[in-house]
mmCIF file of C-alpha atoms and ligand atoms in Angstrom:
data_model
loop_
_atom_site.group_PDB
_atom_site.id
_atom_site.type_symbol
_atom_site.label_atom_id
_atom_site.label_comp_id
_atom_site.label_asym_id
_atom_site.label_seq_id
_atom_site.Cartn_x
_atom_site.Cartn_y
_atom_site.Cartn_z
ATOM 1 C CA MET A 57 -50.267 -34.591 6.470
ATOM 2 C CA ASN A 58 -48.851 -32.088 8.928
ATOM 3 C CA HIS A 59 -46.320 -29.895 8.098
ATOM 4 C CA PRO A 60 -43.252 -28.583 10.467
ATOM 5 C CA ALA A 61 -44.418 -25.449 11.971
ATOM 6 C CA PRO A 62 -42.880 -22.153 10.389
ATOM 7 C CA ALA A 63 -39.488 -20.909 12.251
ATOM 8 C CA PRO A 64 -40.492 -18.060 14.488
ATOM 9 C CA ALA A 65 -39.593 -14.585 12.967
ATOM 10 C CA PRO A 66 -36.038 -13.383 13.988
ATOM 11 C CA ALA A 67 -36.233 -11.179 16.987
ATOM 12 C CA PRO A 68 -35.179 -7.651 15.766
ATOM 13 C CA GLY A 69 -31.619 -6.725 15.911
ATOM 14 C CA CYS A 70 -29.694 -9.896 16.217
ATOM 15 C CA PRO A 71 -31.268 -13.512 16.903
ATOM 16 C CA GLN A 72 -28.860 -15.921 18.779
ATOM 17 C CA GLY A 73 -26.988 -17.508 16.923
ATOM 18 C CA THR A 74 -26.543 -15.826 13.664
ATOM 19 C CA ALA A 75 -24.044 -12.997 15.453
ATOM 20 C CA VAL A 76 -20.780 -13.609 13.963
ATOM 21 C CA LEU A 77 -19.721 -10.562 16.633
ATOM 22 C CA ARG A 78 -20.905 -10.751 20.220
ATOM 23 C CA LEU A 79 -20.117 -8.500 23.221
ATOM 24 C CA THR A 80 -21.993 -9.789 26.399
ATOM 25 C CA GLY A 81 -21.744 -8.400 29.594
ATOM 26 C CA VAL A 82 -18.139 -6.472 28.612
ATOM 27 C CA THR A 83 -16.904 -4.244 31.424
ATOM 28 C CA LEU A 84 -13.440 -2.926 31.035
ATOM 29 C CA HIS A 85 -11.334 -0.910 33.990
ATOM 30 C CA LEU A 86 -8.350 0.956 32.907
ATOM 31 C CA GLY A 87 -5.761 2.465 35.142
ATOM 32 C CA ARG A 88 -5.552 1.629 39.099
ATOM 33 C CA ASP A 89 -6.437 2.812 42.201
ATOM 34 C CA GLN A 90 -7.876 6.287 42.474
ATOM 35 C CA GLN A 91 -6.841 6.885 38.607
ATOM 36 C CA GLN A 92 -9.549 3.969 37.519
ATOM 37 C CA VAL A 93 -12.147 4.514 34.782
ATOM 38 C CA THR A 94 -14.905 2.245 33.904
ATOM 39 C CA ALA A 95 -13.865 2.435 30.068
ATOM 40 C CA LEU A 96 -16.931 0.012 28.975
ATOM 41 C CA ASP A 97 -19.870 -0.939 31.480
ATOM 42 C CA ALA A 98 -21.910 -3.677 30.981
ATOM 43 C CA VAL A 99 -22.070 -3.551 27.017
ATOM 44 C CA ASP A 100 -24.041 -6.204 25.219
ATOM 45 C CA LEU A 101 -23.470 -6.075 21.270
ATOM 46 C CA ALA A 102 -24.183 -8.464 18.644
ATOM 47 C CA VAL A 103 -23.756 -7.807 14.965
ATOM 48 C CA ALA A 104 -24.839 -10.120 11.858
ATOM 49 C CA PRO A 105 -23.062 -10.854 8.744
ATOM 50 C CA GLY A 106 -23.652 -8.148 6.394
ATOM 51 C CA GLU A 107 -24.393 -5.690 8.802
ATOM 52 C CA LEU A 108 -22.781 -1.866 9.499
ATOM 53 C CA VAL A 109 -23.788 -0.687 12.661
ATOM 54 C CA ALA A 110 -22.342 2.734 13.509
ATOM 55 C CA VAL A 111 -21.267 3.570 17.378
ATOM 56 C CA THR A 112 -21.067 7.252 18.255
ATOM 57 C CA GLY A 113 -20.505 8.978 21.419
ATOM 58 C CA PRO A 114 -18.426 11.850 23.203
ATOM 59 C CA SER A 115 -14.834 11.917 23.534
ATOM 60 C CA GLY A 116 -13.797 9.770 25.815
ATOM 61 C CA SER A 117 -16.989 7.552 26.219
ATOM 62 C CA GLY A 118 -15.519 4.458 25.428
ATOM 63 C CA LYS A 119 -15.528 3.982 21.645
ATOM 64 C CA SER A 120 -12.050 2.877 21.039
ATOM 65 C CA SER A 121 -12.024 0.939 24.045
ATOM 66 C CA LEU A 122 -15.064 -1.171 22.621
ATOM 67 C CA LEU A 123 -13.507 -1.816 19.236
ATOM 68 C CA ALA A 124 -10.243 -2.634 21.321
ATOM 69 C CA VAL A 125 -12.111 -5.222 23.211
ATOM 70 C CA ALA A 126 -14.089 -6.601 20.223
ATOM 71 C CA GLY A 127 -10.695 -7.208 18.324
ATOM 72 C CA GLY A 128 -9.119 -8.878 21.073
ATOM 73 C CA LEU A 129 -6.330 -5.909 21.556
ATOM 74 C CA GLN A 130 -7.700 -5.653 25.288
ATOM 75 C CA SER A 131 -8.985 -8.421 27.575
ATOM 76 C CA PRO A 132 -11.986 -7.286 29.335
ATOM 77 C CA THR A 133 -12.408 -7.114 33.072
ATOM 78 C CA ARG A 134 -15.478 -8.879 32.636
ATOM 79 C CA GLY A 135 -17.807 -10.299 30.348
ATOM 80 C CA THR A 136 -17.487 -12.694 26.945
ATOM 81 C CA VAL A 137 -16.437 -11.533 23.391
ATOM 82 C CA HIS A 138 -17.091 -14.000 20.534
ATOM 83 C CA VAL A 139 -15.635 -13.649 17.264
ATOM 84 C CA ALA A 140 -16.585 -16.218 14.507
ATOM 85 C CA GLY A 141 -17.727 -18.774 17.180
ATOM 86 C CA THR A 142 -14.700 -18.375 19.435
ATOM 87 C CA ASP A 143 -14.717 -16.363 22.990
ATOM 88 C CA LEU A 144 -11.455 -14.538 22.567
ATOM 89 C CA THR A 145 -11.238 -14.444 26.335
ATOM 90 C CA THR A 146 -10.489 -17.885 26.581
ATOM 91 C CA LEU A 147 -7.531 -17.669 24.551
ATOM 92 C CA LYS A 148 -3.714 -17.472 24.752
ATOM 93 C CA GLU A 149 -2.395 -13.959 23.187
ATOM 94 C CA HIS A 150 -0.615 -15.617 20.774
ATOM 95 C CA GLN A 151 -3.690 -17.575 19.600
ATOM 96 C CA ARG A 152 -5.868 -14.648 20.025
ATOM 97 C CA THR A 153 -3.067 -12.922 17.516
ATOM 98 C CA ALA A 154 -3.729 -15.627 15.271
ATOM 99 C CA HIS A 155 -7.685 -15.324 15.747
ATOM 100 C CA ARG A 156 -7.449 -11.506 14.760
ATOM 101 C CA ARG A 157 -5.126 -12.104 11.752
ATOM 102 C CA ARG A 158 -7.675 -14.537 10.510
ATOM 103 C CA HIS A 159 -10.813 -13.253 10.852
ATOM 104 C CA ILE A 160 -10.740 -9.457 11.839
ATOM 105 C CA GLY A 161 -10.022 -6.613 9.621
ATOM 106 C CA TYR A 162 -8.937 -3.500 12.470
ATOM 107 C CA VAL A 163 -8.795 0.165 11.275
ATOM 108 C CA PHE A 164 -7.218 2.179 14.078
ATOM 109 C CA GLN A 165 -7.832 5.733 14.725
ATOM 110 C CA HIS A 166 -4.585 6.950 13.823
ATOM 111 C CA ALA A 167 -3.573 4.794 11.237
ATOM 112 C CA ASN A 168 -0.824 2.796 12.868
ATOM 113 C CA LEU A 169 1.015 2.026 9.809
ATOM 114 C CA PHE A 170 4.865 0.507 9.531
ATOM 115 C CA ALA A 171 7.174 3.157 8.873
ATOM 116 C CA SER A 172 9.540 1.342 7.145
ATOM 117 C CA LEU A 173 6.557 -0.378 4.604
ATOM 118 C CA THR A 174 4.882 1.194 1.493
ATOM 119 C CA ALA A 175 1.320 1.701 1.198
ATOM 120 C CA ARG A 176 0.715 -1.373 -0.900
ATOM 121 C CA GLU A 177 3.346 -3.485 1.097
ATOM 122 C CA GLN A 178 1.364 -2.397 4.416
ATOM 123 C CA LEU A 179 -1.784 -4.682 2.435
ATOM 124 C CA LEU A 180 0.540 -7.388 1.547
ATOM 125 C CA LEU A 181 2.147 -7.950 4.852
ATOM 126 C CA THR A 182 -1.245 -8.742 6.430
ATOM 127 C CA ALA A 183 -2.366 -10.965 3.775
ATOM 128 C CA HIS A 184 1.211 -12.457 4.381
ATOM 129 C CA ALA A 185 0.819 -12.740 8.155
ATOM 130 C CA ALA A 186 -2.332 -14.758 7.415
ATOM 131 C CA GLY A 187 -0.472 -17.058 4.791
ATOM 132 C CA ARG A 188 -2.869 -15.846 2.113
ATOM 133 C CA LEU A 189 -0.337 -13.585 0.079
ATOM 134 C CA ASP A 190 -1.580 -15.350 -3.691
ATOM 135 C CA ALA A 191 -1.856 -13.711 -6.944
ATOM 136 C CA ALA A 192 -5.992 -13.058 -6.178
ATOM 137 C CA THR A 193 -5.032 -11.142 -2.552
ATOM 138 C CA ARG A 194 -2.000 -8.746 -4.359
ATOM 139 C CA ARG A 195 -4.976 -8.127 -7.200
ATOM 140 C CA ARG A 196 -7.188 -7.698 -4.524
ATOM 141 C CA ALA A 197 -4.814 -5.264 -2.587
ATOM 142 C CA ASP A 198 -4.195 -3.136 -6.028
ATOM 143 C CA GLU A 199 -8.137 -2.745 -6.760
ATOM 144 C CA LEU A 200 -8.360 -1.598 -2.910
ATOM 145 C CA LEU A 201 -5.741 1.172 -3.211
ATOM 146 C CA GLU A 202 -7.098 2.057 -6.366
ATOM 147 C CA ALA A 203 -10.830 1.922 -4.431
ATOM 148 C CA VAL A 204 -9.668 4.474 -1.836
ATOM 149 C CA GLY A 205 -7.609 6.784 -4.097
ATOM 150 C CA MET A 206 -4.199 5.680 -3.038
ATOM 151 C CA SER A 207 -3.087 3.854 -6.305
ATOM 152 C CA ALA A 208 -0.628 6.876 -7.574
ATOM 153 C CA ARG A 209 1.286 7.055 -3.867
ATOM 154 C CA ALA A 210 1.297 3.065 -3.246
ATOM 155 C CA GLY A 211 5.040 2.985 -3.256
ATOM 156 C CA HIS A 212 5.192 5.682 -0.838
ATOM 157 C CA CYS A 213 6.206 4.871 2.947
ATOM 158 C CA PRO A 214 3.767 6.907 5.544
ATOM 159 C CA ASP A 215 6.493 9.292 6.108
ATOM 160 C CA ARG A 216 5.603 10.467 2.941
ATOM 161 C CA LEU A 217 1.979 10.467 3.162
ATOM 162 C CA SER A 218 -0.834 12.878 4.480
ATOM 163 C CA GLY A 219 -2.766 12.123 7.458
ATOM 164 C CA GLY A 220 -6.037 11.544 5.278
ATOM 165 C CA GLU A 221 -3.955 9.398 2.667
ATOM 166 C CA ARG A 222 -2.829 7.109 5.717
ATOM 167 C CA GLN A 223 -6.068 6.614 7.079
ATOM 168 C CA ARG A 224 -7.082 5.631 3.354
ATOM 169 C CA VAL A 225 -3.922 3.019 3.472
ATOM 170 C CA GLY A 226 -4.992 1.788 7.091
ATOM 171 C CA ILE A 227 -8.607 1.071 5.518
ATOM 172 C CA ALA A 228 -7.631 -0.692 2.414
ATOM 173 C CA ARG A 229 -5.192 -2.727 4.329
ATOM 174 C CA ALA A 230 -8.016 -4.037 7.018
ATOM 175 C CA LEU A 231 -10.250 -4.899 3.903
ATOM 176 C CA VAL A 232 -7.753 -6.837 1.938
ATOM 177 C CA LEU A 233 -8.692 -9.954 3.556
ATOM 178 C CA ALA A 234 -12.452 -9.254 3.195
ATOM 179 C CA PRO A 235 -12.423 -10.580 6.771
ATOM 180 C CA GLU A 236 -15.336 -11.899 8.444
ATOM 181 C CA VAL A 237 -15.472 -8.827 11.316
ATOM 182 C CA LEU A 238 -14.390 -4.886 10.576
ATOM 183 C CA LEU A 239 -13.639 -2.616 13.148
ATOM 184 C CA VAL A 240 -13.170 0.698 12.118
ATOM 185 C CA ASP A 241 -12.162 3.918 14.561
ATOM 186 C CA GLU A 242 -13.374 7.020 12.600
ATOM 187 C CA PRO A 243 -12.451 6.273 9.246
ATOM 188 C CA THR A 244 -12.970 9.893 8.233
ATOM 189 C CA SER A 245 -11.699 12.028 10.748
ATOM 190 C CA ALA A 246 -8.605 13.263 8.393
ATOM 191 C CA LEU A 247 -10.768 13.264 4.902
ATOM 192 C CA ASP A 248 -12.548 15.830 3.036
ATOM 193 C CA ARG A 249 -16.501 15.246 2.457
ATOM 194 C CA ALA A 250 -16.376 13.960 -0.695
ATOM 195 C CA ARG A 251 -13.554 11.513 -0.081
ATOM 196 C CA ALA A 252 -15.439 10.610 3.370
ATOM 197 C CA ARG A 253 -18.531 9.768 1.627
ATOM 198 C CA ASP A 254 -16.464 7.973 -1.178
ATOM 199 C CA ILE A 255 -14.659 5.456 2.161
ATOM 200 C CA VAL A 256 -17.841 5.228 3.904
ATOM 201 C CA GLY A 257 -19.605 3.770 0.665
ATOM 202 C CA LEU A 258 -16.618 1.313 0.254
ATOM 203 C CA LEU A 259 -16.957 0.010 3.963
ATOM 204 C CA ALA A 260 -20.883 -0.220 3.383
ATOM 205 C CA GLN A 261 -20.102 -2.101 -0.401
ATOM 206 C CA GLN A 262 -17.647 -4.579 1.075
ATOM 207 C CA THR A 263 -19.881 -5.131 4.240
ATOM 208 C CA ARG A 264 -22.602 -6.377 2.069
ATOM 209 C CA ALA A 265 -20.861 -8.098 -0.338
ATOM 210 C CA HIS A 266 -18.480 -9.842 1.613
ATOM 211 C CA ARG A 267 -21.341 -10.870 4.261
ATOM 212 C CA THR A 268 -18.953 -8.595 7.138
ATOM 213 C CA ALA A 269 -19.798 -7.683 10.315
ATOM 214 C CA THR A 270 -19.069 -4.443 10.452
ATOM 215 C CA VAL A 271 -18.444 -1.774 13.379
ATOM 216 C CA MET A 272 -17.851 1.798 12.632
ATOM 217 C CA VAL A 273 -17.044 4.329 15.242
ATOM 218 C CA THR A 274 -17.364 7.969 14.265
ATOM 219 C CA HIS A 275 -18.113 11.565 15.243
ATOM 220 C CA ASP A 276 -19.098 12.149 11.937
ATOM 221 C CA HIS A 277 -22.835 12.518 11.437
ATOM 222 C CA GLU A 278 -23.157 12.789 8.292
ATOM 223 C CA ILE A 279 -22.200 9.222 7.289
ATOM 224 C CA LEU A 280 -24.635 7.760 9.922
ATOM 225 C CA ASP A 281 -27.303 7.238 7.185
ATOM 226 C CA THR A 282 -25.044 4.725 5.894
ATOM 227 C CA ALA A 283 -25.143 2.342 9.012
ATOM 228 C CA ASP A 284 -28.027 -0.244 9.683
ATOM 229 C CA ARG A 285 -28.085 0.564 13.085
ATOM 230 C CA VAL A 286 -26.839 3.627 14.898
ATOM 231 C CA LEU A 287 -25.668 3.171 18.723
ATOM 232 C CA THR A 288 -24.489 5.382 21.452
ATOM 233 C CA LEU A 289 -21.816 4.883 23.980
ATOM 234 C CA ARG A 290 -22.035 7.371 26.918
ATOM 235 C CA ASP A 291 -19.722 6.819 30.068
ATOM 236 C CA GLY A 292 -19.338 3.277 28.863
ATOM 237 C CA ARG A 293 -22.609 2.078 28.223
ATOM 238 C CA LEU A 294 -24.298 1.113 24.853
ATOM 239 C CA THR A 295 -27.674 2.713 23.998
HETATM 240 N N1 ATP B 567 -4.438 3.295 28.991
HETATM 241 C C1 ATP B 567 -5.722 4.050 29.769
HETATM 242 N N2 ATP B 567 -5.569 4.091 31.205
HETATM 243 C C2 ATP B 567 -6.882 4.662 31.965
HETATM 244 N N3 ATP B 567 -8.022 5.188 31.274
HETATM 245 C C3 ATP B 567 -7.719 4.816 29.916
HETATM 246 C C4 ATP B 567 -6.603 4.675 29.071
HETATM 247 N N4 ATP B 567 -7.138 4.428 27.870
HETATM 248 C C5 ATP B 567 -8.355 5.072 27.827
HETATM 249 N N5 ATP B 567 -8.949 5.556 29.114
HETATM 250 C C6 ATP B 567 -9.825 6.430 29.476
HETATM 251 O O1 ATP B 567 -11.028 5.487 29.060
HETATM 252 C C7 ATP B 567 -12.234 6.126 28.406
HETATM 253 C C8 ATP B 567 -12.823 5.725 27.386
HETATM 254 O O2 ATP B 567 -11.378 6.514 26.192
HETATM 255 P P1 ATP B 567 -11.252 5.548 24.555
HETATM 256 O O3 ATP B 567 -10.280 5.973 23.805
HETATM 257 O O4 ATP B 567 -12.153 4.605 24.437
HETATM 258 O O5 ATP B 567 -12.355 7.181 24.739
HETATM 259 P P2 ATP B 567 -13.423 7.552 22.895
HETATM 260 O O6 ATP B 567 -14.637 7.382 23.117
HETATM 261 O O7 ATP B 567 -12.541 6.355 21.372
HETATM 262 O O8 ATP B 567 -12.786 8.513 22.606
HETATM 263 P P3 ATP B 567 -12.353 9.220 21.968
HETATM 264 O O9 ATP B 567 -13.794 10.169 20.939
HETATM 265 O O10 ATP B 567 -11.832 10.922 22.269
HETATM 266 O O11 ATP B 567 -11.556 9.066 20.754
HETATM 267 C C9 ATP B 567 -11.692 7.557 28.394
HETATM 268 O O12 ATP B 567 -12.417 8.107 29.663
HETATM 269 C C10 ATP B 567 -10.208 7.496 28.464
HETATM 270 O O13 ATP B 567 -9.484 8.761 29.387
HETATM 271 MG MG1 MG B 568 -11.201 6.791 20.556
#
């Protein structure tokens, strides 16, 4: 009796079809005329579920731009951006926003918290916006605030938090819905060594536990060993 041939071994990196995040030929021009900058230059990137990819590179090399395009915050000049099976570049703005709320957790380089909301409310609003503010999510919000060391300050608004505390709230907020895609911009820039290790450990643990496709931009070489792959951006080109 003939048995079906075994499936070929997957290519290293990320076989076609399994990536939950896939950028193909992404170029991004910013500014206009003489001032125009090529922030991203023909970038290809595929990230599989449960994979943590670190992206490093000098200041101005396009790291934040890469995340902005991957998260649908910025439309590329050319190329496609697939998130959870949908090409973001084919969506209208309100569809992109809805898709982002459902599938993507985003940690901004400068926390971007709402000034009038407490730390805990930042997390709950994210759940509410995605239509998922239930008891389990409230519990998860409290667990995450605990995990980032912010339980005691959960009732404080951003103006009563330090930079590092705001950063930790931003990280807990991005994790609250256990997103399929997690985009993290410089998560340790305002943290001390010990806290930086804890936070990156949490990001890695959540990535694996929830099979999240995570891209973490960082200057911090001490945390690169938590990543499955380390890529470098130089002048908008990914290597
Ligand atoms: N709105 C804009 N208009 C024009 N150029 C821009 C704009 N935003 C960013 N740039 C340029 O695009 C390039 C990439 O910027 P980006 O913010 O992605 O860099 P980065 O790698 O995140 O830097 P950093 O490590 O300092 O955060 C830089 O040359 C920057 O000056
Ligand atoms: Mg940046």
